[in-house]
mmCIF file of C-alpha atoms in Angstrom:
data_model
loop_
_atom_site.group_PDB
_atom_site.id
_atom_site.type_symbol
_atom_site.label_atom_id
_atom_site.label_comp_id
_atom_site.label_asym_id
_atom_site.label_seq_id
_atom_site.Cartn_x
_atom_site.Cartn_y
_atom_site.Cartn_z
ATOM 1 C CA UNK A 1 0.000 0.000 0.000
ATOM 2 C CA UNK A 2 1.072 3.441 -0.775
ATOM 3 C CA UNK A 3 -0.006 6.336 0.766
ATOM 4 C CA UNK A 4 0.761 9.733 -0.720
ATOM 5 C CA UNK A 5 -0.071 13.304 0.250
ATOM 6 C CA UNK A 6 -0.034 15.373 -2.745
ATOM 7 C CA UNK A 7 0.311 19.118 -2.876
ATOM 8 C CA UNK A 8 -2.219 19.709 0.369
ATOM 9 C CA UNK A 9 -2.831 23.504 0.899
ATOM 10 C CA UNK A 10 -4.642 24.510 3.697
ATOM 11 C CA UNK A 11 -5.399 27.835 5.698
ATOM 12 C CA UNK A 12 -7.193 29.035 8.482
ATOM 13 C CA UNK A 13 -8.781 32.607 7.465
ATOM 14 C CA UNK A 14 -5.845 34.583 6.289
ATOM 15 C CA UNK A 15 -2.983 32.775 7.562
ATOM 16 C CA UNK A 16 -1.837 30.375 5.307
ATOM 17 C CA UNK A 17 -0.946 27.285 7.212
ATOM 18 C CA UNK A 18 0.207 24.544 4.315
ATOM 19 C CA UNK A 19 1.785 25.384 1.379
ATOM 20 C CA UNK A 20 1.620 22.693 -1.150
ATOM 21 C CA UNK A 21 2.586 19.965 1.051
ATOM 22 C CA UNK A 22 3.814 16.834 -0.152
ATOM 23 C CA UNK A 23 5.093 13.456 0.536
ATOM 24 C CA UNK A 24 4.471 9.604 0.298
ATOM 25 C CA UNK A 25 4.926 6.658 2.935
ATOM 26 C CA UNK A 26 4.942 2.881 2.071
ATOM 27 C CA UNK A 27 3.570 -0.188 3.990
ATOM 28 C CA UNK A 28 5.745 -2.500 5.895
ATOM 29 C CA UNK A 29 7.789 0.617 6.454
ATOM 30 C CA UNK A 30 7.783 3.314 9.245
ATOM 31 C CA UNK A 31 7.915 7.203 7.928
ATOM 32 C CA UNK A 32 8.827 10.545 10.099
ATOM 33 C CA UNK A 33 7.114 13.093 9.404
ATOM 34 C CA UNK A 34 9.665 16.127 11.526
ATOM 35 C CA UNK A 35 8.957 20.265 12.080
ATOM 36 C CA UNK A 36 8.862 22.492 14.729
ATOM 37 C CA UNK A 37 5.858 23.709 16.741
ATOM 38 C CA UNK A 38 3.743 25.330 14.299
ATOM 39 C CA UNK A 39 5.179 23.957 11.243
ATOM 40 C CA UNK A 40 2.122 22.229 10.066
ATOM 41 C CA UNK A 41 2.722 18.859 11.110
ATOM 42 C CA UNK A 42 -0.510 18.275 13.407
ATOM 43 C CA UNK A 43 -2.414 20.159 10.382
ATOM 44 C CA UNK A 44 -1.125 17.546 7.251
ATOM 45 C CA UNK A 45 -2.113 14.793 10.039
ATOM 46 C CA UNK A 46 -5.665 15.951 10.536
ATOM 47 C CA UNK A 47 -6.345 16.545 6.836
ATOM 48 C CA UNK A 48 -5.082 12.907 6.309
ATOM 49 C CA UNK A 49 -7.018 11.208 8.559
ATOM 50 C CA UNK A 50 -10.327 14.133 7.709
ATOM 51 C CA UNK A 51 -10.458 15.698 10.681
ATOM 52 C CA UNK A 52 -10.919 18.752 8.221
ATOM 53 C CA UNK A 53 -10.531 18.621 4.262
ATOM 54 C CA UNK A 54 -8.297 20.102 2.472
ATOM 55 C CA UNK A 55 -8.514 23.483 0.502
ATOM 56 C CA UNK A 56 -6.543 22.373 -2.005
ATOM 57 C CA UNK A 57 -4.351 19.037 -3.104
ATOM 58 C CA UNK A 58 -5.356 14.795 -2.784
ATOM 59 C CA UNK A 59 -4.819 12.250 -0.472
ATOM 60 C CA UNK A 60 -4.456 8.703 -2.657
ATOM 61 C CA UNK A 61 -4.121 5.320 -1.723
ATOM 62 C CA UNK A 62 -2.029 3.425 -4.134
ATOM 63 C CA UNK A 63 -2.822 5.836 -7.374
ATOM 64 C CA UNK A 64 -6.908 6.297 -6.354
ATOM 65 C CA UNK A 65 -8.262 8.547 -4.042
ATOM 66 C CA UNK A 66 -8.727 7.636 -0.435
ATOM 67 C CA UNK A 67 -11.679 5.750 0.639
ATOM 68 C CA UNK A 68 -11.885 6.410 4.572
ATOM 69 C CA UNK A 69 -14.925 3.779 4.779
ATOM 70 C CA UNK A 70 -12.530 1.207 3.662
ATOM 71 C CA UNK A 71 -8.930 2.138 5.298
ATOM 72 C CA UNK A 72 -8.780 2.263 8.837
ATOM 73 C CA UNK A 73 -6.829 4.573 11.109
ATOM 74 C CA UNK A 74 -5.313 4.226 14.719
ATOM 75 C CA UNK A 75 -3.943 7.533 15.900
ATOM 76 C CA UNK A 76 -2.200 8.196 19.048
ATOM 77 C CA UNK A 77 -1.994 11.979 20.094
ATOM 78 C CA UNK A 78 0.483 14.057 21.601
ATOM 79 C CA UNK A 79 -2.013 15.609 23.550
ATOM 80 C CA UNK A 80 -4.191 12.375 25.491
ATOM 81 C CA UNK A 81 -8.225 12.499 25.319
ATOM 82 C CA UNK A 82 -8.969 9.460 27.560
ATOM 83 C CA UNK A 83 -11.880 10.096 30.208
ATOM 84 C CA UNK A 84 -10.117 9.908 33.419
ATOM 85 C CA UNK A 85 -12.883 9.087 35.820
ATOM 86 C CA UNK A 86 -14.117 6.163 33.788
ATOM 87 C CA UNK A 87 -13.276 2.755 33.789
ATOM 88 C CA UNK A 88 -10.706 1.744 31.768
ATOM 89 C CA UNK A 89 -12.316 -1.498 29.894
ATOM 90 C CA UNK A 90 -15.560 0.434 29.599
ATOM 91 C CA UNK A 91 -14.040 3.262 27.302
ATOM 92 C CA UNK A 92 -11.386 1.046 25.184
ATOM 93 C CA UNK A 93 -14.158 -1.172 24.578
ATOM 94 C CA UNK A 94 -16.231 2.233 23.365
ATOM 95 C CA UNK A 95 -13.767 3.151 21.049
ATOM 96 C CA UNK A 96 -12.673 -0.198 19.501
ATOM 97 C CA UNK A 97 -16.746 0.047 18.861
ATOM 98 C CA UNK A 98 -16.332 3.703 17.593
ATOM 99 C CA UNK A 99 -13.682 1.944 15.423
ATOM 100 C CA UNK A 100 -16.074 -0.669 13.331
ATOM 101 C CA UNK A 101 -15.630 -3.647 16.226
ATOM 102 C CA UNK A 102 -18.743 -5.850 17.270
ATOM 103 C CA UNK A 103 -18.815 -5.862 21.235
ATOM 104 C CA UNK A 104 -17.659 -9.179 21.740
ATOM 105 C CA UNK A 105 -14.649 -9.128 19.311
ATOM 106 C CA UNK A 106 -13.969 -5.193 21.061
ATOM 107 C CA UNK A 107 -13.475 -6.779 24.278
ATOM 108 C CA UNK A 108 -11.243 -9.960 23.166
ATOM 109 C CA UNK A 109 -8.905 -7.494 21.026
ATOM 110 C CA UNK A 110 -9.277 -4.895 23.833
ATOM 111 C CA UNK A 111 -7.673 -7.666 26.395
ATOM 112 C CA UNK A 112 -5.392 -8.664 23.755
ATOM 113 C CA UNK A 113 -3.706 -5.544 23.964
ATOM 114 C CA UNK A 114 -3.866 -5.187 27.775
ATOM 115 C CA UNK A 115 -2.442 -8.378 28.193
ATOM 116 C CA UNK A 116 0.063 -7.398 25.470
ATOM 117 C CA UNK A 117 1.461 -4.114 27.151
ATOM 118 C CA UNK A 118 1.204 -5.763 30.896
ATOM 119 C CA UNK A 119 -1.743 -3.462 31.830
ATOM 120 C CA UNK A 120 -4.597 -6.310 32.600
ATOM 121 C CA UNK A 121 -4.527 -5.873 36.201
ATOM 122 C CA UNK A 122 -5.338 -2.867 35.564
ATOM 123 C CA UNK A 123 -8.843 -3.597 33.351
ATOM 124 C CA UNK A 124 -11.244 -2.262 35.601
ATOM 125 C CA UNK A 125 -9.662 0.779 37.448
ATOM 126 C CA UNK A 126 -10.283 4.337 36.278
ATOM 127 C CA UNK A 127 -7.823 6.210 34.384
ATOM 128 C CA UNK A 128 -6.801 8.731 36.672
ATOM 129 C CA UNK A 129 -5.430 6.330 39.130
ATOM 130 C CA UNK A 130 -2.785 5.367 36.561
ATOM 131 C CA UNK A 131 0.886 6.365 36.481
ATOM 132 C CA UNK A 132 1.258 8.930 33.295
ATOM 133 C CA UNK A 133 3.413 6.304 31.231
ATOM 134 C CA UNK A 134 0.516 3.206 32.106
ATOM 135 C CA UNK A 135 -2.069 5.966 31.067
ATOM 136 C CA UNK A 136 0.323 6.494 27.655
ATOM 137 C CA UNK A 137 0.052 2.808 26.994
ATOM 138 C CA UNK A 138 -3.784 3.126 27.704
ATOM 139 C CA UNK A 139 -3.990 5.440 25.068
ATOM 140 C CA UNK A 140 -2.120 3.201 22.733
ATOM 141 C CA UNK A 141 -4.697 0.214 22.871
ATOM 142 C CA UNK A 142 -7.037 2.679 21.586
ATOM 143 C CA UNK A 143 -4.622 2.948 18.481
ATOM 144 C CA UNK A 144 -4.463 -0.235 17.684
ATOM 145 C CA UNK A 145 -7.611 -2.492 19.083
ATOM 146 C CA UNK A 146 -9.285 -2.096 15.886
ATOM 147 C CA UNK A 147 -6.323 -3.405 13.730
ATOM 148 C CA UNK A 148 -5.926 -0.248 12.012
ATOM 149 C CA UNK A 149 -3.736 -0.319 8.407
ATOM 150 C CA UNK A 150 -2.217 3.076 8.989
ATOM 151 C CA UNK A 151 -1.111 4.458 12.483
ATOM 152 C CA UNK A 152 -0.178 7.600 13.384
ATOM 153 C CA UNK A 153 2.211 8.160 16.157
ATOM 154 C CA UNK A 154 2.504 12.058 17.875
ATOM 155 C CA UNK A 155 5.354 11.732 20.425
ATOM 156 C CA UNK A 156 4.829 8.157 21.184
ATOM 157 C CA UNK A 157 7.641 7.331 23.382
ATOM 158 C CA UNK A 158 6.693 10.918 25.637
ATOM 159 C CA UNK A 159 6.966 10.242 29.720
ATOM 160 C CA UNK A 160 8.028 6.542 29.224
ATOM 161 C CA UNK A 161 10.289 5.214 31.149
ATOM 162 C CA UNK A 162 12.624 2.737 29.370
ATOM 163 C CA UNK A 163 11.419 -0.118 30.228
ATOM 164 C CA UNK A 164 8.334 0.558 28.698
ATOM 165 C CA UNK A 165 9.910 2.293 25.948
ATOM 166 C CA UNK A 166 11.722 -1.151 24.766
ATOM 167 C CA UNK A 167 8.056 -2.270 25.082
ATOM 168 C CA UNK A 168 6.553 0.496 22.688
ATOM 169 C CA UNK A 169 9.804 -0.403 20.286
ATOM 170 C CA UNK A 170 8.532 -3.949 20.099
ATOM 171 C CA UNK A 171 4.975 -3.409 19.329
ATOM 172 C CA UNK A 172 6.138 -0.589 16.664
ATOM 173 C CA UNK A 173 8.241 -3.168 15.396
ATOM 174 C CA UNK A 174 5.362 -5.366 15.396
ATOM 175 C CA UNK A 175 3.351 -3.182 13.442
ATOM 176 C CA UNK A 176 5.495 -2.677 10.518
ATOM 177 C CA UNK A 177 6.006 -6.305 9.652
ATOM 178 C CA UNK A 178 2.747 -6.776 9.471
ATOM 179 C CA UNK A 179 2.576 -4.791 6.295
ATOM 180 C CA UNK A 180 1.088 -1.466 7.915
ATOM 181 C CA UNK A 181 2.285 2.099 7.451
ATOM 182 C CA UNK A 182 3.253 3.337 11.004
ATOM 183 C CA UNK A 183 3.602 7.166 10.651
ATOM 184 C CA UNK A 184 6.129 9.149 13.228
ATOM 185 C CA UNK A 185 5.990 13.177 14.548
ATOM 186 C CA UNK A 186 8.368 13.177 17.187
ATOM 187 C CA UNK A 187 11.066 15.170 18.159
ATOM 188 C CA UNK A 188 13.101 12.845 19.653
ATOM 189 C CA UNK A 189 15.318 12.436 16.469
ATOM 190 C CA UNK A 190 16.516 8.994 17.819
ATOM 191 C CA UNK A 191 13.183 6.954 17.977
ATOM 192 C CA UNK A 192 13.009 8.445 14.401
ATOM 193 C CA UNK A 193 16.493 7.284 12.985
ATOM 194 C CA UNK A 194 15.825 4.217 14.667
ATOM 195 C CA UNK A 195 12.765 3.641 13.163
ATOM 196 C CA UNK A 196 12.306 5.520 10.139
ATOM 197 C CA UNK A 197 13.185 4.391 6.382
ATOM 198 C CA UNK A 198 12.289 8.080 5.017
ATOM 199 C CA UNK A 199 11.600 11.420 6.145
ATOM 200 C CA UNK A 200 9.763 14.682 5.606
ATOM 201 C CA UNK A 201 10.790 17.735 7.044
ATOM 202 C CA UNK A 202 8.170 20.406 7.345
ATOM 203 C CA UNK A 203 8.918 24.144 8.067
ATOM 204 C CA UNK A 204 6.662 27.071 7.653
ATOM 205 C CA UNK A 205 3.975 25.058 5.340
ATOM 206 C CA UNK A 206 6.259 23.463 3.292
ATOM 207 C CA UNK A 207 8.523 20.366 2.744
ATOM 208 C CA UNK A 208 11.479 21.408 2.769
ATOM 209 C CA UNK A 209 13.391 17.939 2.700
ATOM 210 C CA UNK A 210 11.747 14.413 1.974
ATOM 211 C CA UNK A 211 13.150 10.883 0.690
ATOM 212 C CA UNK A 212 14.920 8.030 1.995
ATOM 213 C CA UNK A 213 17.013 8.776 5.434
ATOM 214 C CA UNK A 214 20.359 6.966 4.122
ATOM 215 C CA UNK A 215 20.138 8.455 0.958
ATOM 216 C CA UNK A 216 19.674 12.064 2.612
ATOM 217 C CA UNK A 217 23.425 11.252 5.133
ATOM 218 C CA UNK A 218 25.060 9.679 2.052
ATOM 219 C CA UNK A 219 24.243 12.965 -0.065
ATOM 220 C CA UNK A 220 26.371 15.653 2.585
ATOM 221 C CA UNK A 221 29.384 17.143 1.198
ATOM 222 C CA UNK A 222 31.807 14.196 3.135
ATOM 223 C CA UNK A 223 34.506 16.830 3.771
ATOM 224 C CA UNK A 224 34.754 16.109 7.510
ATOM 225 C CA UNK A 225 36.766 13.658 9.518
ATOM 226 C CA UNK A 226 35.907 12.236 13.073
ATOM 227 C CA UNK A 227 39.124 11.014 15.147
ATOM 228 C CA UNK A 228 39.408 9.892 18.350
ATOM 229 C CA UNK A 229 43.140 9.567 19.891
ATOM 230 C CA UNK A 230 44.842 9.654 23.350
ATOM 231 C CA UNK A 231 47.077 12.817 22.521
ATOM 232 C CA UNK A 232 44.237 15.013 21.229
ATOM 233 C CA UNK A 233 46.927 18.141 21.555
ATOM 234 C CA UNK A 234 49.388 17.567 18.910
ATOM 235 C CA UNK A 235 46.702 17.026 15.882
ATOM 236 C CA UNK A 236 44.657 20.448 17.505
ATOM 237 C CA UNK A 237 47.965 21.977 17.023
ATOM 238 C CA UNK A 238 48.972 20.848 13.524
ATOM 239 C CA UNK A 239 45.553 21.277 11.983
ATOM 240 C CA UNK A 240 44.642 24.730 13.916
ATOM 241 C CA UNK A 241 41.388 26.192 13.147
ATOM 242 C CA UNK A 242 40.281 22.926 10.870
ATOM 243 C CA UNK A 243 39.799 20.952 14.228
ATOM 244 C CA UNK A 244 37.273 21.316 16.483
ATOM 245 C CA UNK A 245 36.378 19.152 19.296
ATOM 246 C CA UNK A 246 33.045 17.614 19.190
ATOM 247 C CA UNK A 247 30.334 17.714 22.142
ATOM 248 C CA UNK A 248 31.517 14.128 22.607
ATOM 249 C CA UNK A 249 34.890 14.770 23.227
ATOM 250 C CA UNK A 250 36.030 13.499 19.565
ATOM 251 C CA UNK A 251 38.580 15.589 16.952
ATOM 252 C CA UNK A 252 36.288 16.993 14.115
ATOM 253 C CA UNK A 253 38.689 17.592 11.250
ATOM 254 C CA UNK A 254 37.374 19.767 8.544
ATOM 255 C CA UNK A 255 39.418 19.500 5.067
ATOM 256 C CA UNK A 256 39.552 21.907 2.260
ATOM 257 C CA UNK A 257 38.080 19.314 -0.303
ATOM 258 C CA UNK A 258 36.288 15.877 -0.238
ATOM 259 C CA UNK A 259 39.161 15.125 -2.405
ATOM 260 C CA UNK A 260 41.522 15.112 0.520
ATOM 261 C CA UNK A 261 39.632 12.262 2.538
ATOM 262 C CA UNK A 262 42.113 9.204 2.130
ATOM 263 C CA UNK A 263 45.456 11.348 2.411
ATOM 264 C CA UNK A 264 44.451 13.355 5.450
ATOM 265 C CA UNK A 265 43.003 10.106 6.918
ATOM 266 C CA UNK A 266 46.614 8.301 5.834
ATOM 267 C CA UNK A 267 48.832 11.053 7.640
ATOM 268 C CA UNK A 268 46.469 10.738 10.837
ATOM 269 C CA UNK A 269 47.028 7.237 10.980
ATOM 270 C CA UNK A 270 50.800 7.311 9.841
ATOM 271 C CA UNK A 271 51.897 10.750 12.212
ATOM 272 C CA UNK A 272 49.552 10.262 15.677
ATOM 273 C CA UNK A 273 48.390 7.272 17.949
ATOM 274 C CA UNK A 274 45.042 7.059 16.653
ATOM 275 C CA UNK A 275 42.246 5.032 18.261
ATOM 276 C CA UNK A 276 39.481 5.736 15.187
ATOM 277 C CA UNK A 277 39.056 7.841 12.299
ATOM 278 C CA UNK A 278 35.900 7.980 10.133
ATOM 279 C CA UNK A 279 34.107 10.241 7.862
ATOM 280 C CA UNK A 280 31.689 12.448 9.946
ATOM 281 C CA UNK A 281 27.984 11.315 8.686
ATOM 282 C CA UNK A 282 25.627 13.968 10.389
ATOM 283 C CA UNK A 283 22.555 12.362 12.433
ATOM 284 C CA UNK A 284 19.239 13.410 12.229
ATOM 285 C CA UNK A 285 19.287 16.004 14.638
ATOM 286 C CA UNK A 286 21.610 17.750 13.036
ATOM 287 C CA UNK A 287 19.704 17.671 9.577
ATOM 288 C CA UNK A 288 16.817 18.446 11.332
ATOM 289 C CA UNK A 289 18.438 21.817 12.899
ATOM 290 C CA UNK A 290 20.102 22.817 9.401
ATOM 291 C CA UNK A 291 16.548 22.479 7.954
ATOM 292 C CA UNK A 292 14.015 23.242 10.263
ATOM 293 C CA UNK A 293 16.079 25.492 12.352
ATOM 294 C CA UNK A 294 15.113 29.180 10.777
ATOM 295 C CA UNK A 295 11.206 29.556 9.793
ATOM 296 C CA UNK A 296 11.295 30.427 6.220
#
């Protein structure tokens, strides 16, 4: 299944909010979809799942429009909308419902997933008497009892500790080999790297970077060096303002051409005692801040 956002425009009386947005995720694979506050992330993810349409632009499902009777959702939001006084069976069991479920099969897929995230004993309590990371995985059955095709994570992995962040790895895991397209707006850049085949970053209304995460690293200019050695000193000295030292300690080399790579590398290794040398290959945080970092 492919699932493709296609020049979406959208604005809210005279501010323009999206700008032609568009971008396409796959099944079996996970996609991050990356911006700061106000960039139009939450927007793009309402108009996909028709919260609100669209002033302009399609949503398709491989090549046809989207049919929303016929391809489910399961969202999780960054901002929770459980009932806290309630019992906890009584409203997952309401929503699976909401979802297209029969009562009976609601409550065996609604236990599945309790049992699943280690919450049964807590079935028939109310919300509010929940820890906020138990009341995070609460939120999650409600995701993912109906056996959605598409899910939408917002900040899925926000005020868990890591125990039950492993946990929330595993059933993400889960959900992408079983052919679905699980859909990431985080910023915590390392759930996304970890997770995440491709990438769209938003800023202002518009993509301004989208396509496959290795192919994005592997396309920087590879003009800097990491090295990590016991006598630091000497190699600051020699290579003067060209080396800086990282915020991990590490020798960041910067050369005068691409070109120079294997012979600056060859005198490291051949003049100091060097522990590791490597290209630099920037991480996702640090695309993210080059692209999203200024509102355009």
């Amino acid at each position: 299944m492919l699932l493709e956002l296609k020049n979406i425009e959208k604005s809210f009386g005279d501010k323009q909010v999206l700008k032609g947005v568009s971008f396409a995720a796959k099944s079996g694979k996970a996609f991050g979809l990356l911006g700061r506050n106000g960039a139009g992330k939450t927007t793009s993810i309402r108009i996909l799942m028709n919260v609100f349409p669209a002033d302009h632009g399609e949503i398709l499902i491989d090549g046809k429009p989207i049919d929303y009777d016929r391809v489910g959702f399961g969202y999780l939001p960054e901002e929770r909308g459980l009932y806290p006084k309630k019992r906890i069976i009584d409203q997952l069991v309401y929503f699976a419902e909401l979802k297209g479920l029969n009562h009976r099969t609601a409550i065996k897929s609604v236990d599945y997933w309790l049992e699943r995230l280690g919450m049964n004993e807590y079935r028939d309590k109310r919300l509010d008497t929940l820890s906020k990371g138990n009341q995070q995985k609460i939120q999650l059955v409600t995701a993912l009892a109906h056996n959605p095709q598409i899910v939408i994570l917002d900040e899925p992995f926000s005020g868990l500790d890591p125990v039950n962040a492993m946990l929330l790895k595993d059933v993400v895991k889960e959900q992408i080999s079983q052919g679905k397209i699980v859909l990431f707006s985080s910023h915590q850049m390392s759930y996304i790297e970890e997770f995440c085949d491709s990438i769209a970053i938003i800023n202002a209304g518009k993509v301004v970077l989208n396509g496959d995460l290795r192919e994005i690293k592997r396309n920087y200019v590879r003009d800097r060096l990491i090295v990590n050695t016991v006598n630091p000193d000497r190699i600051k000295l020699d290579f003067g303002n060209a080396c800086t030292v990282t915020e991990q300690g590490s020798l960041m080399i910067r050369l005068a051409s691409p070109d120079d790579k294997q012979t600056t590398m060859k005198r490291l290794v051949e003049s100091y005692d060097i522990d590791e040398v490597r290209v630099f290959e920037p991480t996702l945080n640090d695309i993210f801040v080059e692209y999203a970092g200024e509102q355009v």
